[in-house]
Short mmCIF file of C-alpha atoms in Angstrom, two decimals:
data_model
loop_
_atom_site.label_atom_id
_atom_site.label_comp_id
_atom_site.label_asym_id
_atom_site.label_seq_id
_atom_site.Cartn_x
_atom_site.Cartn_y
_atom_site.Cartn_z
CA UNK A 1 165.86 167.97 148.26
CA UNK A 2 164.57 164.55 147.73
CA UNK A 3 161.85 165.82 145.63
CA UNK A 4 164.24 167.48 143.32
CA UNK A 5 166.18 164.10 143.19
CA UNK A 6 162.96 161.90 142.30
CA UNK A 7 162.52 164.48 139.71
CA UNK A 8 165.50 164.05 138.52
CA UNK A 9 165.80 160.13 138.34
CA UNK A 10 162.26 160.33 136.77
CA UNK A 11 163.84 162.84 133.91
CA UNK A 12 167.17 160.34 133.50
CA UNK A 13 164.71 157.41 133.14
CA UNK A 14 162.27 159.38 130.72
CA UNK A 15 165.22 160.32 128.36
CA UNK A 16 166.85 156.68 128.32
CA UNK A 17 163.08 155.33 127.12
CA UNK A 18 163.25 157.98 124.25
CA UNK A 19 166.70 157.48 123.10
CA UNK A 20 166.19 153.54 123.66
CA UNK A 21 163.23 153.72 120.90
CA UNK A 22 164.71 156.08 118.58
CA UNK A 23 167.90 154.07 118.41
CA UNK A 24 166.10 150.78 118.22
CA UNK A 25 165.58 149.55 114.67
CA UNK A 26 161.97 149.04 113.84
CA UNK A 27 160.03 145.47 114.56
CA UNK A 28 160.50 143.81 111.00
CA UNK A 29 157.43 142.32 109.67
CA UNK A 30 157.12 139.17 108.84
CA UNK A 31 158.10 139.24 105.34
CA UNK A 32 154.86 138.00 102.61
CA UNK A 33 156.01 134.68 100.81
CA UNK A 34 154.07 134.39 97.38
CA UNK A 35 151.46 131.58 97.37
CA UNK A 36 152.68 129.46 94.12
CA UNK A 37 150.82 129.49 90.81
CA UNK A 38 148.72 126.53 90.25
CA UNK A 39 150.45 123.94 87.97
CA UNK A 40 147.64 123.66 85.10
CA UNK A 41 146.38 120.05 84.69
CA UNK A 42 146.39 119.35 80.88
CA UNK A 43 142.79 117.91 79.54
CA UNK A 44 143.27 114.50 78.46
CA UNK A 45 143.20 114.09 74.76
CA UNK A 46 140.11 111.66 73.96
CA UNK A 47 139.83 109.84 70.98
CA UNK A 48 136.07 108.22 70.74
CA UNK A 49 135.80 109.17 74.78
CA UNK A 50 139.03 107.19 75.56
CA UNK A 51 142.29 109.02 77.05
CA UNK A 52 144.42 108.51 73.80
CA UNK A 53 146.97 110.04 75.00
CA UNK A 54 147.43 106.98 77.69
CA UNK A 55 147.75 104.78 74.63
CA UNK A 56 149.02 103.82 71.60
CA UNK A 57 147.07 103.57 68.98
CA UNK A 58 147.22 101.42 65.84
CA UNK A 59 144.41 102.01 62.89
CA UNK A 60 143.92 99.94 60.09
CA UNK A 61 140.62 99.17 57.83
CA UNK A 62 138.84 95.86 57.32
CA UNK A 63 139.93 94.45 54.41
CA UNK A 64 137.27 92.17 52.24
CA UNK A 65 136.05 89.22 53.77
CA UNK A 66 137.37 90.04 56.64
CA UNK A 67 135.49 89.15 60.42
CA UNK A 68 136.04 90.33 64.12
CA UNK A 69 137.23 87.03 64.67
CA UNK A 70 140.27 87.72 61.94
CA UNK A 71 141.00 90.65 63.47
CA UNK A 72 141.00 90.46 67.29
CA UNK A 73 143.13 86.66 66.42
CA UNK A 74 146.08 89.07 65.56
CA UNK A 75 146.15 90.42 68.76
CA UNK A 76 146.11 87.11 70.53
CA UNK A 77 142.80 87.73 71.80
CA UNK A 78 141.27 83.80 72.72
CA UNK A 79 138.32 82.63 70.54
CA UNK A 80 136.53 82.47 74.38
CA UNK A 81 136.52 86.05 74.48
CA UNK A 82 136.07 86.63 70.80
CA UNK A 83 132.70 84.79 71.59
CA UNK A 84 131.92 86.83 74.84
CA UNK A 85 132.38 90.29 72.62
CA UNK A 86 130.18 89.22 69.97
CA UNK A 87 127.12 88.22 71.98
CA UNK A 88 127.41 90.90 74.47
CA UNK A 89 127.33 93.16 71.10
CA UNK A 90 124.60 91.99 69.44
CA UNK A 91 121.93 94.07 70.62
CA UNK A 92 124.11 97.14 70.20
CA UNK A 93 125.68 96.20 66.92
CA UNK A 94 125.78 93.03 65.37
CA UNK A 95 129.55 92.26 64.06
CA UNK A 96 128.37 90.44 60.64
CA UNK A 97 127.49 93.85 59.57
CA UNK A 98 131.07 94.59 59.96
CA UNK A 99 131.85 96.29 56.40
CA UNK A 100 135.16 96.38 54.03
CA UNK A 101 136.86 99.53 54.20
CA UNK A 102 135.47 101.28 57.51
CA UNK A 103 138.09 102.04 59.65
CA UNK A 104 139.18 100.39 63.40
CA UNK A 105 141.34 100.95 65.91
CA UNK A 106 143.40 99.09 68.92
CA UNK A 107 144.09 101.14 72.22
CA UNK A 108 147.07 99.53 73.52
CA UNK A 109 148.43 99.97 76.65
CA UNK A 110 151.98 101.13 77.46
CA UNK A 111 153.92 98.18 78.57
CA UNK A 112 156.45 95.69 77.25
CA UNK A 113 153.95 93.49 75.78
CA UNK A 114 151.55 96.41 73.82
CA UNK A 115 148.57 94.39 75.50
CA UNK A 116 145.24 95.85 73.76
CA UNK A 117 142.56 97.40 75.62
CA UNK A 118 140.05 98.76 73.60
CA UNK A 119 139.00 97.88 70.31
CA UNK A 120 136.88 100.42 68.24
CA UNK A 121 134.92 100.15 64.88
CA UNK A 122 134.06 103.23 63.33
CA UNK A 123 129.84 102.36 62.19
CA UNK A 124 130.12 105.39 59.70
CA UNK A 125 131.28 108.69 59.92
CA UNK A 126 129.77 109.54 63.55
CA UNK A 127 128.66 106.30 65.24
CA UNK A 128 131.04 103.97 66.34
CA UNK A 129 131.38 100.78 68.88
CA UNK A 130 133.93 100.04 72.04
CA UNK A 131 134.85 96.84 72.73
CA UNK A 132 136.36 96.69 76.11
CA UNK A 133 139.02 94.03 76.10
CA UNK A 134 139.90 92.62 79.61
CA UNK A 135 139.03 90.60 82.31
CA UNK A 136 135.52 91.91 82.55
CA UNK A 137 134.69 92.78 78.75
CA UNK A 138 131.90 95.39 78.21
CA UNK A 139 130.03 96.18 74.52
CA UNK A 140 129.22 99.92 74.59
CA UNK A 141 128.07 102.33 71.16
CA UNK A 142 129.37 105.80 70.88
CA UNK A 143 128.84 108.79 68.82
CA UNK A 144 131.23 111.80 67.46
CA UNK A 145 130.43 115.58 68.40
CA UNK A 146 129.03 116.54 65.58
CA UNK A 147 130.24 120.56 64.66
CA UNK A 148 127.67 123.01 62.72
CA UNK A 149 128.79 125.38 60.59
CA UNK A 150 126.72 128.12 58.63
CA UNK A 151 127.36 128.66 54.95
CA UNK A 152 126.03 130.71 51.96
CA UNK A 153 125.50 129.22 48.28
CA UNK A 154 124.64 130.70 45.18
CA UNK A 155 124.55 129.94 41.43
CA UNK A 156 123.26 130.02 38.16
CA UNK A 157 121.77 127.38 36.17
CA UNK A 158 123.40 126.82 32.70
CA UNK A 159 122.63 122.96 32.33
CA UNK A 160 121.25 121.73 35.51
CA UNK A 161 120.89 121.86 38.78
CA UNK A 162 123.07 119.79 40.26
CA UNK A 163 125.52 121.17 37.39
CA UNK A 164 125.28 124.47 38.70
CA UNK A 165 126.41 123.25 42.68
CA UNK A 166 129.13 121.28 41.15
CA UNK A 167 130.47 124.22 38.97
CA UNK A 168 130.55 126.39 42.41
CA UNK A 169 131.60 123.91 44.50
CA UNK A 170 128.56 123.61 46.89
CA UNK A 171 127.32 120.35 47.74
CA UNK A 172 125.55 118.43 45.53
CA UNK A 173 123.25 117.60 47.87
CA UNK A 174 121.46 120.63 48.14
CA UNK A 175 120.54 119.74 44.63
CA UNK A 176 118.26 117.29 46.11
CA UNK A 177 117.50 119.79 49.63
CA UNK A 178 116.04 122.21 46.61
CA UNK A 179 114.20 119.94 45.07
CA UNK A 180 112.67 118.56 48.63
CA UNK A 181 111.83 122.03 49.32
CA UNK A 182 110.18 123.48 46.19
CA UNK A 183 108.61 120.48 45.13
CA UNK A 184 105.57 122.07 45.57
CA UNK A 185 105.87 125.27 43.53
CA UNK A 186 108.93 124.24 41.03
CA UNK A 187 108.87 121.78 38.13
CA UNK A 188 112.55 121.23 38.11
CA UNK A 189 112.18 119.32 35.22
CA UNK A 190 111.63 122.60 33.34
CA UNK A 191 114.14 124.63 34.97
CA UNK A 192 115.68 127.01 32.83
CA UNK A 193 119.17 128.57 31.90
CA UNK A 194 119.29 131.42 33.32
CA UNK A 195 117.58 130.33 36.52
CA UNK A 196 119.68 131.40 39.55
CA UNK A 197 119.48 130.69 43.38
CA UNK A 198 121.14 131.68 46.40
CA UNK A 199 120.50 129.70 49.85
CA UNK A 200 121.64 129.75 53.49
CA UNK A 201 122.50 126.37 55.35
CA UNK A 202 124.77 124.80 57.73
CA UNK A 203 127.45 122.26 56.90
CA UNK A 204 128.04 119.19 59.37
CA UNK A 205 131.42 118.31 60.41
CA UNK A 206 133.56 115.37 62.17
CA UNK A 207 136.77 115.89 63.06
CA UNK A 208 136.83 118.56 60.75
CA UNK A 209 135.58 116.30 58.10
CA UNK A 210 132.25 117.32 56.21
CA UNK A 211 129.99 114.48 56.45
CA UNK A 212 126.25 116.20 55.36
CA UNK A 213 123.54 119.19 55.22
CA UNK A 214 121.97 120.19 57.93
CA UNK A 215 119.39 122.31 57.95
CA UNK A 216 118.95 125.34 55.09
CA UNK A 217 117.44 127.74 56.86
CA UNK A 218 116.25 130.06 53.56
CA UNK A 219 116.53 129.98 49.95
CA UNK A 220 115.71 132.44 46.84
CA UNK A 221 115.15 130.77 43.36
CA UNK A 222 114.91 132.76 40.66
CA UNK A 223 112.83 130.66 38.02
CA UNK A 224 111.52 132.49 34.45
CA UNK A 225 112.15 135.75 36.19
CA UNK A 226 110.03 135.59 39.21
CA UNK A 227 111.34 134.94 43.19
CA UNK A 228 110.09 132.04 44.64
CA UNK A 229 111.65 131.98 48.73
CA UNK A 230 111.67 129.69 51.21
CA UNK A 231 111.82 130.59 55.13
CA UNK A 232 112.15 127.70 57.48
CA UNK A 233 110.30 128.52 60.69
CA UNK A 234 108.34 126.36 63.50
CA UNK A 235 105.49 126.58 64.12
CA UNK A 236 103.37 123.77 66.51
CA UNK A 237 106.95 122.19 67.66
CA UNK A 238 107.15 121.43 63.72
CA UNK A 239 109.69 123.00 61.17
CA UNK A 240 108.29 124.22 57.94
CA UNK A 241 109.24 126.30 54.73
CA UNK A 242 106.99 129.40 54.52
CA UNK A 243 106.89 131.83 51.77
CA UNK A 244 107.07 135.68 52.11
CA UNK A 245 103.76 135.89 52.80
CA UNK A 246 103.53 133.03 55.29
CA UNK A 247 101.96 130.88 53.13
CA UNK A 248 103.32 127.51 53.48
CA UNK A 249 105.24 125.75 50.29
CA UNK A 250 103.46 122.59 51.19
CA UNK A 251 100.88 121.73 49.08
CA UNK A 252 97.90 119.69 48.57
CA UNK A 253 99.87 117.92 45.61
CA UNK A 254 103.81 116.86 44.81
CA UNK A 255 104.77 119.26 41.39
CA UNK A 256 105.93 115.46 39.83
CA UNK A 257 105.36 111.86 40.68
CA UNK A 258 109.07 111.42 40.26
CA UNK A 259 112.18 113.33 41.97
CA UNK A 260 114.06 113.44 38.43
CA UNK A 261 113.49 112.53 35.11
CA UNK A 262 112.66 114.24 32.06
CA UNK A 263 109.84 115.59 30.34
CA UNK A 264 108.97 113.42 27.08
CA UNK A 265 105.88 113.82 25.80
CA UNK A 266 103.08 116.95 27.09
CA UNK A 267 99.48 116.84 27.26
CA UNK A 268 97.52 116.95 23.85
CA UNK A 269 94.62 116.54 21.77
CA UNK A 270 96.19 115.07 19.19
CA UNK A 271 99.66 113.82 18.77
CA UNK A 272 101.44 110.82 17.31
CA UNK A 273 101.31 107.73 18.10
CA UNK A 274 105.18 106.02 18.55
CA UNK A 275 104.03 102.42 18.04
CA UNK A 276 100.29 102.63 16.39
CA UNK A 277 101.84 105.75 14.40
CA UNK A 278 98.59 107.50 14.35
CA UNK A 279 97.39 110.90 15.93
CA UNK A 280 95.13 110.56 18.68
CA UNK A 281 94.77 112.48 22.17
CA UNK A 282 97.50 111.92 24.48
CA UNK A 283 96.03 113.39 28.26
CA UNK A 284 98.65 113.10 30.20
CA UNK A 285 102.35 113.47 30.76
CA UNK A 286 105.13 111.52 29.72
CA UNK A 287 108.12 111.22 32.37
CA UNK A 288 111.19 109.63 30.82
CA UNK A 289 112.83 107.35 33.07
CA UNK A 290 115.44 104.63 33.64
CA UNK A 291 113.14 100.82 34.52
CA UNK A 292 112.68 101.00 38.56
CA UNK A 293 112.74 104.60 38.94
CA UNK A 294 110.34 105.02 42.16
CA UNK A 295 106.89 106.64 41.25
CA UNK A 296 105.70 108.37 44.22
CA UNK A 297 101.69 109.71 44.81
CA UNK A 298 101.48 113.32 44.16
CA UNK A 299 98.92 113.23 47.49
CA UNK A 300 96.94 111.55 49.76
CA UNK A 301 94.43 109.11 48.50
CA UNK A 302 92.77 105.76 48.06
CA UNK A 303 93.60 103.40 45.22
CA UNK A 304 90.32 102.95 42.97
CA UNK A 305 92.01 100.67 40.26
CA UNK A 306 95.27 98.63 40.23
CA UNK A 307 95.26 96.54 36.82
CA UNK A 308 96.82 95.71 33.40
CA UNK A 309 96.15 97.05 29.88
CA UNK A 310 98.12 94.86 27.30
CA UNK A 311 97.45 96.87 24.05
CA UNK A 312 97.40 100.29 26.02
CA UNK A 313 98.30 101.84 29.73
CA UNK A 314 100.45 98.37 31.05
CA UNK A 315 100.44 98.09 34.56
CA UNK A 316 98.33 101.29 36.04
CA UNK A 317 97.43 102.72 39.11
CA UNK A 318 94.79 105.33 39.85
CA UNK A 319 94.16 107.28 43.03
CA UNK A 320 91.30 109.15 44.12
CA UNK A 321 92.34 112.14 46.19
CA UNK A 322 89.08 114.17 47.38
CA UNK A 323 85.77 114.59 45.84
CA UNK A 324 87.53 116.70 42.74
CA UNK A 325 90.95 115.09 42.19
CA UNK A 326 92.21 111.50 40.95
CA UNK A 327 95.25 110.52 39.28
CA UNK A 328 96.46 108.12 37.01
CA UNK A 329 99.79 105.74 36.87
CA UNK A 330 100.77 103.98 33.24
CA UNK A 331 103.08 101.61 31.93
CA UNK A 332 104.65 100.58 35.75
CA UNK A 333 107.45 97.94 35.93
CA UNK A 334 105.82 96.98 39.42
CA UNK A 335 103.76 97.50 41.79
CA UNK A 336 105.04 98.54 45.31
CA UNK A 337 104.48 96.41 48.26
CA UNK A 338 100.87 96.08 49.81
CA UNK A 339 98.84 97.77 46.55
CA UNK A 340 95.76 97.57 46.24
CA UNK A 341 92.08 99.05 45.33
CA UNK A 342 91.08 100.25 48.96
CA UNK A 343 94.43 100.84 50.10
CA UNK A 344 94.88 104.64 51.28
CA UNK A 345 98.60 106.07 50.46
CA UNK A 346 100.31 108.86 51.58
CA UNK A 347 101.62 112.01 49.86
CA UNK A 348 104.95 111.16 48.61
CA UNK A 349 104.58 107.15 49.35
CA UNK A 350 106.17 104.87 46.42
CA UNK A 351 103.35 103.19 44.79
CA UNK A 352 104.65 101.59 41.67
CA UNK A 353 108.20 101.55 39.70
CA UNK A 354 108.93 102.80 36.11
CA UNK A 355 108.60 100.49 33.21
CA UNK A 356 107.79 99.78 29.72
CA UNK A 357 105.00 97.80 29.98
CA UNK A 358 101.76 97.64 27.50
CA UNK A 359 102.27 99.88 24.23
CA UNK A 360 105.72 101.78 24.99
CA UNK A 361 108.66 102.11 23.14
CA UNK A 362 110.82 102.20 26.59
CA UNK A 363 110.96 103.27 29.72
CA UNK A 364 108.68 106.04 31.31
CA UNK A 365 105.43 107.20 33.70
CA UNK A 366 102.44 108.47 31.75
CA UNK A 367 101.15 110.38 34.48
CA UNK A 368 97.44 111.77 34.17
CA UNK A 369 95.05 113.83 36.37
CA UNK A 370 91.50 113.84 36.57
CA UNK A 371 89.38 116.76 37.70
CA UNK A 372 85.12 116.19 38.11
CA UNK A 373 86.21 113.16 36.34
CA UNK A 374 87.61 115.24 32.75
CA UNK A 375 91.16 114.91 31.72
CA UNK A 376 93.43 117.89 32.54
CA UNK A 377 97.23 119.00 32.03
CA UNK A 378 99.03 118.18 34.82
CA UNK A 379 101.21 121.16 35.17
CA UNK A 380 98.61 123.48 35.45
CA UNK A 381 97.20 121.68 38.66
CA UNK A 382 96.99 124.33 41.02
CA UNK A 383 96.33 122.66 44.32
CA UNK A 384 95.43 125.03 47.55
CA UNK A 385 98.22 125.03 50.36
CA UNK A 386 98.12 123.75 53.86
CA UNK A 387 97.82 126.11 56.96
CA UNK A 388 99.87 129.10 56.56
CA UNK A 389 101.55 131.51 59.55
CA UNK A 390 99.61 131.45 61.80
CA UNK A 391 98.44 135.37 63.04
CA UNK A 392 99.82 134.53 66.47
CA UNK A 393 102.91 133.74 65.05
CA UNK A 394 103.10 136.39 62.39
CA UNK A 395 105.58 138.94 64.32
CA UNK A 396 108.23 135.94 65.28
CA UNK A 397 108.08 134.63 61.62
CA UNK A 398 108.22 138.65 60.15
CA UNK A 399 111.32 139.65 62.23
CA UNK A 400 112.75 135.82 61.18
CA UNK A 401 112.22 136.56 57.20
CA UNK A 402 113.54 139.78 57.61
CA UNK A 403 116.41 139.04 58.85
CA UNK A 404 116.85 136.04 56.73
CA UNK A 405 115.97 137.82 53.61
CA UNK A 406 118.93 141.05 54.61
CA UNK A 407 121.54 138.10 54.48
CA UNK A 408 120.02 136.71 51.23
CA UNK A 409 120.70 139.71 49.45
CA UNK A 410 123.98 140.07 50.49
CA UNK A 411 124.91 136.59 48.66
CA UNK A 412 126.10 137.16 44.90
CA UNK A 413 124.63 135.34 42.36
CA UNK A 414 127.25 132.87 41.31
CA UNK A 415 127.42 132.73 37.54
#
């Protein structure tokens, strides 16, 4: 009997646990609170590396005449400190070469009295100087982030070069770029009208201002109806233009002695005279051009003779090049600094100016060249060219010119 009752209490017991936690309402979890979002910080907004936003700003441009000293007065900065700035600038930039028009600016701070803080001068369009203004003052230089965009040109020549860029609206510039480039292959003094080109360069911007060229990575110029292209690749840490081929555009000799001028007189065995009104050979090349108009050496050399002829060549110049080649300067203005027989010159160095001197009617380079010591026509100088691709370098500069030349093609010609 007591073993039935056990039992029985046992069963009792068993049932009340059941029913006790199927009645009981679950064990609520602890309910998941959402971490918060993280409040984004804004990025300052700097204006020549300062916080601008922390300021207020006033911007002005020096007027004529006008000094630091004028201008940091207004602000009732002391002549003391005025002092302090300017020496403590002058190996960084030296504030008489402060010019009329460039811009500056005054960070001033945000209180009651609109105390300044920083002064900045804008150099040119990227460089620019900080003048700290406080108790400890501090003379720091500064440059903008320069932006690189590239571009595509293209155009056809109906008066001139720089004409033709103008007419598209390209940079003039690359009038000049073109010139650097082909001076070796091109006489752009006898461009023609019809003569087309298409390039592709980048354009450098400030603050979304254009301020140059930078590089131009490949050009085509169509000239009397053959291509002439130009592929700028490096080779030996050095950038050069390449043609096609490889072959480098560089070469031994400039195309001109001048970067523009005009074509007045060719090479002959007999033409006339302007001031002894006779016929008599003229062995050289005449190159209209305004008094002072630099006269550069076509290539590397030694001045042999540096003299004047009164009743003939004026103030000359000639230059021995190699064992072959020497050329000839005529009727200079002046002489560049440091000329003299003995004196080696570079390719491209200024050795003399245009002038009129000896018998000219006005202003212009009679340019001659000398091979074995005989006269010969200066335009049909063919002068070897430097090192070309090298064969090590042949598959980088292929895949580079052929992808270069798939966007050159692309380019219409601008008429």
């Amino acid at each position: 009997m007591k073993k039935y009752i056990a039992e029985v209490i046992f069963l009792l017991v068993a049932i009340s646990l059941l029913v006790l936690f199927i009645t009981s309402p679950p064990e609520s979890k602890p309910e998941r609170v959402p971490k918060p979002e993280p409040i984004p910080i804004p990025e300052p907004v700097l204006q020549f590396g300062l916080p601008a936003d922390s300021f207020n700003i006033e911007t002005d441009n020096i007027l004529r005449n006008q000094n630091l000293s004028d201008i940091l007065v207004k602000k009732n900065i002391s002549y003391q400190m005025i002092d302090q700035l300017a020496r403590k600038s002058k190996p960084i930039f030296d504030v008489r070469k402060i010019k009329h028009k460039n811009r500056y600016h005054f960070f001033l701070k945000k209180d009651s009295l609109h105390t300044p803080a920083y002064f900045v001068y804008e150099i040119d369009n990227t460089d620019y100087v900080v003048y700290l203004l406080g108790d400890s003052i501090d003379v720091y230089r500064g440059q903008k982030p320069i932006h690189r965009e590239l571009r595509t040109a293209s155009g056809t020549i109906k008066s001139s070069l720089w004409n033709a860029m103008t007419d598209n609206n390209i940079n003039p510039v690359l009038a000049n770029e073109l010139s650097d480039i082909y001076q070796w292959t091109i006489d752009f003094y006898g461009i023609q009208r019809g003569d087309q080109f298409r390039l592709i360069y980048e354009e450098m911007y400030v603050d979304s201002t254009p301020i140059g060229i930078g590089e131009v990575y490949a050009c085509q110029f169509q000239h009397m109806k053959q291509d002439f292209y130009a592929f700028l690749f490096e080779q030996d840490s050095t950038l050069s233009y390449f043609d096609e081929e490889g072959n480098s555009l560089k070469k031994a000799f400039l195309k001109s002695p001048l970067e523009f001028s005009r074509i007045s007189s060719r090479f002959s065995n007999s033409r006339y005279h302007p001031v002894l009104k006779i016929r008599r050979p003229h062995h050289g090349i005449d190159y209209a051009a305004p008094t002072g108009t630099p006269v550069r050496s076509i290539g590397d050399g030694v001045i042999t003779r540096k003299a004047y002829q009164r009743r003939g060549g004026g103030n000359y110049v000639y230059i021995k090049h190699n064992s072959v080649y020497t050329t000839c300067y005529m009727h200079l203005h002046g002489y560049a600094k440091g000329m003299a027989p003995g004196v080696r010159v570079k390719q491209g160095q200024v050795i003399g100016y245009v002038g009129a001197t000896g018998l000219a009617t006005g202003p212009h380079l009679d340019f001659r060249v000398f091979r074995n010591g005989s006269p010969m026509d200066p335009l049909k100088v063919e002068a070897p060219p430097v090192e070309p691709v090298f064969e090590a370098n042949k598959a980088s500069f292929n895949a580079l010119k052929d992808s270069l030349s798939k966007q050159l093609e692309l380019i219409p010609f601008q008429q």
